[in-house]
XYZ file of C-alpha atoms in Angstrom:
470
model
C -39.638 -14.297 -29.656
C -37.379 -12.384 -27.196
C -35.048 -14.395 -25.006
C -36.013 -14.454 -21.341
C -33.603 -12.838 -18.873
C -31.553 -15.206 -16.703
C -33.057 -15.943 -13.327
C -31.708 -14.245 -10.192
C -29.955 -17.394 -8.896
C -28.228 -17.862 -12.244
C -27.147 -14.222 -12.374
C -25.843 -14.486 -8.804
C -23.933 -17.674 -9.591
C -22.412 -16.083 -12.677
C -21.378 -13.005 -10.690
C -19.708 -15.146 -8.039
C -17.948 -17.154 -10.727
C -16.612 -14.186 -12.679
C -16.188 -11.305 -10.197
C -13.278 -11.340 -7.772
C -14.884 -8.431 -5.917
C -18.060 -10.461 -5.292
C -16.041 -13.488 -4.185
C -13.955 -11.455 -1.737
C -17.023 -9.626 -0.388
C -18.811 -12.930 0.294
C -15.686 -14.359 1.913
C -15.464 -11.278 4.146
C -19.061 -11.667 5.339
C -18.635 -15.408 5.864
C -15.475 -14.783 7.884
C -17.344 -12.337 10.125
C -20.091 -14.896 10.775
C -17.728 -17.802 11.437
C -15.468 -15.730 13.698
C -18.451 -14.480 15.695
C -20.263 -17.797 16.082
C -17.316 -20.226 16.186
C -14.240 -18.312 17.400
C -12.100 -21.450 17.737
C -12.803 -22.358 14.127
C -11.951 -18.791 13.134
C -8.532 -19.115 14.744
C -8.028 -22.509 13.085
C -8.459 -21.102 9.560
C -5.900 -18.323 10.073
C -3.284 -20.196 7.945
C -5.447 -19.544 4.877
C -4.710 -15.830 5.117
C -1.090 -16.253 6.193
C -0.363 -18.649 3.339
C -1.777 -16.253 0.749
C 0.347 -13.386 2.075
C 3.463 -15.564 1.899
C 2.770 -16.496 -1.725
C 2.296 -12.864 -2.731
C 5.424 -11.751 -0.871
C 7.407 -14.382 -2.766
C 6.870 -12.549 -6.071
C 7.047 -8.919 -4.915
C 10.850 -8.593 -4.984
C 11.349 -10.038 -8.511
C 8.389 -8.007 -9.761
C 9.740 -4.723 -8.375
C 13.168 -5.530 -9.819
C 11.791 -6.196 -13.307
C 9.502 -3.150 -13.373
C 12.235 -0.781 -12.173
C 14.883 -2.144 -14.565
C 12.583 -1.794 -17.571
C 11.413 1.584 -16.292
C 14.963 2.953 -16.035
C 15.788 1.579 -19.492
C 12.681 3.093 -21.062
C 13.176 6.429 -19.284
C 16.230 6.929 -21.487
C 18.431 8.625 -18.859
C 19.166 8.396 -15.153
C 18.607 12.096 -14.567
C 14.875 11.733 -15.257
C 14.714 8.702 -12.973
C 16.531 10.597 -10.223
C 14.077 13.488 -10.501
C 11.197 11.069 -9.972
C 12.867 9.773 -6.804
C 13.469 13.241 -5.366
C 9.940 14.409 -6.163
C 8.512 11.235 -4.610
C 10.426 11.816 -1.359
C 9.215 15.432 -1.230
C 5.608 14.296 -1.703
C 5.999 11.561 0.920
C 7.407 13.913 3.548
C 4.721 16.544 3.010
C 1.908 13.950 3.088
C 3.071 12.094 6.207
C 3.801 15.322 8.121
C 0.330 16.609 7.269
C -1.178 13.290 8.434
C 0.689 13.584 11.753
C -0.495 17.161 12.306
C -4.077 16.255 11.407
C -4.007 13.409 13.926
C -2.657 15.646 16.681
C -5.278 18.297 15.955
C -8.088 15.737 16.206
C -6.610 14.224 19.357
C -6.550 17.619 21.046
C -10.078 18.523 19.986
C -11.819 15.210 20.758
C -9.539 13.939 23.570
C -10.323 10.214 23.137
C -8.444 9.152 26.273
C -9.802 11.773 28.646
C -11.592 10.468 31.720
C -10.110 6.947 31.669
C -7.885 7.575 34.750
C -5.667 4.561 34.083
C -3.013 3.665 36.656
C 0.121 2.707 34.647
C 1.238 0.423 37.477
C -1.669 -1.899 36.713
C -0.537 -2.426 33.100
C 1.657 -5.333 32.040
C 4.523 -3.785 30.071
C 5.968 -7.229 29.295
C 3.018 -7.826 26.975
C 4.402 -5.142 24.664
C 7.778 -6.915 24.603
C 6.015 -10.126 23.642
C 4.157 -8.310 20.863
C 7.331 -6.805 19.396
C 9.447 -9.927 19.851
C 12.271 -7.917 21.363
C 12.807 -6.025 18.079
C 13.813 -2.395 17.827
C 13.260 0.307 15.244
C 16.461 1.129 13.350
C 18.111 4.494 13.779
C 18.246 6.837 10.786
C 21.798 5.799 9.916
C 20.969 2.111 10.353
C 17.874 2.496 8.183
C 19.814 4.183 5.379
C 22.666 1.691 5.622
C 20.274 -1.253 5.551
C 18.814 0.103 2.308
C 22.151 -0.709 0.646
C 22.455 -4.429 -0.186
C 25.507 -6.375 0.956
C 24.401 -9.358 -1.115
C 22.416 -9.470 -4.345
C 20.885 -12.782 -3.355
C 20.256 -11.628 0.209
C 18.176 -8.647 -0.933
C 15.739 -11.017 -2.645
C 15.903 -13.675 0.075
C 15.060 -11.141 2.807
C 12.386 -9.462 0.650
C 13.982 -6.064 1.339
C 12.257 -3.797 -1.176
C 14.627 -0.866 -0.704
C 17.651 -3.093 -1.354
C 15.949 -4.580 -4.409
C 15.238 -1.036 -5.645
C 18.905 -0.101 -5.325
C 19.965 -3.221 -7.234
C 17.372 -2.566 -9.925
C 18.550 1.031 -10.353
C 22.145 -0.181 -10.728
C 21.167 -2.790 -13.318
C 19.022 -0.271 -15.206
C 21.904 2.226 -15.177
C 24.255 -0.434 -16.525
C 21.799 -1.203 -19.334
C 21.644 2.475 -20.248
C 25.422 2.699 -20.230
C 26.015 -0.396 -22.357
C 23.043 -0.094 -24.707
C 21.417 -2.904 -26.655
C 24.468 -3.395 -28.860
C 26.494 -5.033 -26.069
C 23.694 -6.749 -24.116
C 20.886 -7.226 -26.640
C 19.237 -10.122 -24.817
C 19.044 -8.707 -21.270
C 16.101 -6.309 -21.504
C 13.871 -8.755 -23.430
C 14.733 -11.412 -20.835
C 13.742 -9.075 -17.976
C 10.472 -8.316 -19.768
C 9.782 -12.043 -20.130
C 10.481 -12.664 -16.428
C 8.078 -9.832 -15.636
C 5.355 -11.501 -17.715
C 5.944 -14.775 -15.854
C 5.691 -13.023 -12.470
C 2.418 -11.356 -13.460
C 1.089 -14.740 -14.564
C 1.992 -16.189 -11.150
C 0.201 -13.288 -9.481
C -2.876 -14.152 -11.545
C -2.768 -17.742 -10.303
C -2.316 -16.711 -6.646
C -5.115 -14.132 -6.826
C -7.608 -16.929 -7.399
C -6.989 -17.865 -3.742
C -7.836 -14.363 -2.500
C -11.348 -15.241 -1.222
C -9.930 -18.041 0.944
C -7.321 -15.655 2.333
C -9.908 -13.016 3.224
C -12.127 -15.628 4.876
C -9.271 -16.966 7.004
C -7.942 -13.554 8.037
C -11.384 -12.126 8.899
C -12.537 -15.197 10.832
C -9.322 -15.146 12.851
C -9.612 -11.414 13.616
C -13.194 -11.642 14.876
C -12.612 -14.979 16.621
C -9.555 -13.823 18.553
C -10.451 -10.234 19.379
C -14.237 -10.321 19.307
C -16.383 -7.232 18.964
C -16.260 -6.167 22.626
C -13.175 -4.061 21.988
C -15.386 -1.670 20.041
C -17.179 -0.578 23.209
C -14.006 -0.144 25.269
C -12.038 1.796 22.656
C -14.939 3.167 20.628
C -13.868 6.805 20.930
C -10.279 6.120 19.881
C -11.414 3.973 16.947
C -13.968 6.561 15.864
C -11.460 9.434 15.984
C -8.804 7.497 14.062
C -11.174 6.397 11.316
C -12.740 9.873 11.075
C -9.325 11.525 10.714
C -8.370 8.954 8.063
C -11.582 9.705 6.153
C -10.886 13.451 6.341
C -7.307 12.893 5.189
C -8.494 10.842 2.208
C -11.016 13.548 1.354
C -8.246 16.155 1.326
C -6.085 13.731 -0.663
C -8.891 13.452 -3.219
C -8.975 17.250 -3.512
C -5.194 17.325 -4.007
C -5.385 14.594 -6.668
C -8.146 16.440 -8.513
C -6.250 19.728 -8.413
C -2.925 18.153 -9.389
C -4.034 15.713 -12.083
C -7.739 16.271 -12.747
C -8.456 12.661 -11.724
C -11.095 11.438 -9.271
C -10.016 9.424 -6.243
C -13.507 7.922 -5.984
C -13.274 6.641 -9.560
C -9.861 5.174 -8.754
C -11.299 3.393 -5.705
C -14.059 1.990 -7.907
C -11.449 0.949 -10.490
C -9.410 -0.869 -7.797
C -12.312 -2.060 -5.633
C -11.171 -5.700 -5.783
C -7.693 -4.828 -4.573
C -8.978 -2.475 -1.881
C -11.343 -5.089 -0.473
C -8.603 -7.725 -0.547
C -6.184 -5.428 1.278
C -8.820 -4.691 3.919
C -9.730 -8.362 4.283
C -6.147 -9.546 4.735
C -5.024 -6.398 6.632
C -1.997 -6.175 4.327
C -1.314 -3.751 1.499
C 1.538 -5.943 0.266
C -0.943 -8.528 -0.976
C -2.161 -6.139 -3.667
C 1.087 -4.410 -4.648
C 1.566 -6.457 -7.848
C -1.991 -5.825 -9.054
C -1.811 -2.151 -8.094
C 1.351 -1.792 -10.150
C -0.438 -3.360 -13.108
C -3.473 -1.126 -12.729
C -1.467 2.069 -12.303
C 0.473 1.304 -15.475
C -2.762 0.502 -17.276
C -4.161 3.834 -16.055
C -1.451 5.852 -17.770
C 1.427 6.012 -15.255
C 4.804 5.372 -16.853
C 6.721 2.242 -15.829
C 9.608 4.087 -14.177
C 7.271 6.218 -12.030
C 5.218 3.222 -10.868
C 8.283 1.076 -10.274
C 9.957 3.675 -8.085
C 7.128 5.523 -6.327
C 4.888 2.651 -5.222
C 7.496 0.314 -3.622
C 9.347 3.249 -2.022
C 6.072 4.520 -0.576
C 5.676 1.280 1.363
C 8.583 2.438 3.550
C 8.411 6.236 3.328
C 4.727 7.100 2.868
C 2.797 5.492 5.724
C 0.005 8.053 6.004
C -2.412 5.770 7.862
C 0.266 4.730 10.343
C 1.149 8.400 10.911
C -2.457 9.245 11.746
C -2.716 6.309 14.138
C 0.576 7.085 15.885
C -0.263 10.741 16.514
C -3.788 10.024 17.786
C -2.584 7.065 19.861
C 0.177 9.111 21.522
C -2.352 11.673 22.748
C -4.764 8.897 23.750
C -2.132 7.267 25.968
C -1.138 10.564 27.571
C -4.758 11.538 28.254
C -5.611 8.062 29.599
C -2.886 8.274 32.278
C -3.671 11.920 33.076
C -0.738 13.649 31.353
C -1.407 16.909 29.489
C 1.232 17.413 26.809
C 2.414 20.969 26.233
C 2.757 22.495 22.776
C 6.507 21.963 22.877
C 6.071 18.292 23.804
C 3.609 17.826 20.948
C 6.125 19.346 18.543
C 8.587 16.775 19.858
C 5.999 14.071 19.131
C 5.747 15.205 15.500
C 9.523 15.317 15.066
C 9.982 11.892 16.646
C 7.243 10.279 14.601
C 8.548 11.864 11.385
C 11.703 9.823 11.944
C 10.395 6.614 13.509
C 7.523 6.166 11.043
C 10.010 5.891 8.151
C 11.611 2.737 9.525
C 8.412 0.914 10.499
C 7.852 -1.221 7.404
C 8.563 -4.895 7.981
C 9.377 -4.542 11.701
C 7.168 -6.711 13.978
C 5.068 -4.606 16.335
C 6.469 -1.440 14.759
C 3.617 0.755 16.003
C 4.367 -0.183 19.628
C 8.088 0.385 19.102
C 7.440 3.832 17.637
C 5.060 4.727 20.473
C 7.507 3.449 23.102
C 10.336 5.488 21.558
C 8.121 8.578 21.520
C 7.067 8.074 25.157
C 10.717 7.674 26.199
C 11.695 10.850 24.317
C 8.975 12.858 26.067
C 9.896 11.519 29.506
C 6.440 12.151 30.978
C 4.463 9.156 29.694
C 5.159 5.826 31.471
C 6.515 3.241 29.025
C 4.030 0.660 30.295
C 1.125 2.838 29.162
C 1.717 1.688 25.573
C 0.161 -1.633 26.637
C -3.212 0.144 26.636
C -3.286 -0.257 22.855
C -2.708 -4.009 22.733
C -6.427 -4.737 22.502
C -7.205 -2.247 19.764
C -4.132 -2.277 17.517
C -5.436 -5.019 15.232
C -8.741 -3.189 14.747
C -6.770 -0.222 13.397
C -5.217 -2.284 10.620
C -8.079 -1.626 8.187
C -7.692 2.137 8.597
C -3.922 2.009 8.258
C -3.959 -0.314 5.252
C -6.596 1.629 3.286
C -4.997 5.019 3.993
C -1.450 3.832 3.306
C -2.471 2.151 0.051
C -4.509 5.042 -1.333
C -1.834 7.506 -0.218
C 0.799 5.617 -2.207
C -1.398 5.342 -5.302
C -2.195 9.069 -5.196
C 1.546 9.712 -4.845
C 2.185 7.612 -7.972
C -0.329 9.672 -9.967
C 0.850 13.017 -8.560
C 4.576 12.375 -9.039
C 3.926 10.987 -12.528
C 2.024 14.154 -13.406
C 4.729 16.329 -11.822
C 7.388 14.614 -13.937
C 5.304 14.537 -17.132
C 5.091 10.743 -16.950
C 1.285 10.479 -16.824
C -1.005 10.007 -19.818
C -3.966 12.073 -18.575
C -6.248 11.150 -21.482
C -5.671 7.452 -20.973
C -6.050 7.759 -17.191
C -9.423 9.476 -17.489
C -10.725 6.898 -19.958
C -9.603 4.009 -17.789
C -11.097 5.480 -14.590
C -14.336 6.230 -16.455
C -14.559 2.532 -17.342
C -14.074 3.015 -21.091
C -11.060 0.681 -21.117
C -11.405 -2.403 -18.953
C -8.415 -3.788 -17.080
C -7.449 -7.298 -18.188
C -5.575 -9.318 -15.595
C -3.908 -11.507 -18.220
C -0.297 -10.273 -18.498
C -0.386 -10.461 -22.302
C -3.264 -7.998 -22.453
C -3.104 -5.876 -19.315
C -0.317 -3.503 -20.308
C -1.684 -2.516 -23.707
C -5.441 -2.710 -23.327
C -5.374 0.907 -24.524
C -3.381 1.561 -27.664
C -0.902 4.451 -27.759
C -3.164 6.366 -30.097
C -5.896 6.396 -27.465
C -8.411 3.836 -28.730
C -8.862 0.467 -27.060
C -6.524 -2.094 -28.562
C -7.894 -5.414 -29.687
C -6.543 -8.539 -27.990
C -3.681 -9.957 -29.964
C -2.889 -6.696 -31.732
C 0.745 -5.940 -32.310
C 2.504 -3.971 -29.606
C 4.565 -0.921 -30.435
C 8.219 -1.718 -30.890
C 10.681 -0.886 -28.127
C 13.219 1.813 -28.963
C 16.297 0.333 -30.560
C 18.682 2.733 -28.863
C 18.515 2.923 -25.089
C 20.610 6.084 -25.096
C 17.903 8.071 -26.891
C 16.739 10.750 -24.406
C 13.068 11.018 -23.557
C 11.562 14.377 -22.697
C 10.117 14.456 -19.207
C 7.702 17.242 -19.947
């Protein structure tokens, strides 16, 4: 007698119990309802999202350090690692410049701020100062200097990813120089710390639905949905440009690696939804690093490209800044000439690189751009105070996917991508396992799925052995 299929309620309960994607999706919908119906309650549950972000940020620096150190050691030589860094910076600059130009083109064609006839004198410029907390974007020299740590402990305490990257590169270089004969216990110890960090990430990720609920309820409760009618054209243009940019990015990924961006989004749907729900791409960096490694990207490429992209490859922010600059100018009745728009691109190419981690960085970048042009009143930046938070979803999704595509593309460029493994993983033939003991080697080196508990391939005994990059 055939067994009867489980009832719909039982299947739903099982899905909610086992699928992080389903849990986060339900939390997102519940947050929308609570924020809309009970805005004060929505604001009260904001600490749920903030607490989750703090817990994730606590493990990002040690995780990046461990992944980069092991990546440098496994790369076999610093020259290969340096090539990855240079190629990543080239990709970042091309991608962000293209995003800026695409935003300016759309802003000129659609003109989202035309017809608003805003009097800048009626705007409260002090509100922008309150939003930014009196901070300022660093100059190019300050940004580069700040990337160099003046304290090993301080780099981790301040969660400065660029400083942690520099330290990790130095430690990895020292390991290559000394070899396992002089420091035989260091690399295994770093690997063990990495496993512990991934285990912590697994524990914290169980709280993701609560974080999404708190962040979404707070967003809707504080800002409401009325902003959509006031800034609908600006929001629509920004999101449309981001969608077009991602479409072109998908074409570039397919041409460069043969991989499908849509399949990657499906593969990382839990992380994407969590990033959108919390409005922070940092919350999913550890899991994205795991999934990129599982999908065939070599450790050194993932460890260098992804964290560096969080400072240098802000594609979504670039789109928003270029569209927003034209929106402000059009709203106050200023028509920017071609030369002034070229100045906008050049300014934003510089200011967008130092935005990561600076409170109210978008307003600081826009204020600096307005001051450089000399024709847009500084107070006009306050026009965006009501809509900036709504743009977070666009910026987060575009930034995150842009960095992941960069990891695949640079890995392929350097010969550090296992194409066969990547295609099998994205086709769903090799499931990702969040457990740190199984996640890295769910696919065996020979290409067939590896059974849980199977022996891992031995690490090379000699760290000085060169590894071909192509």
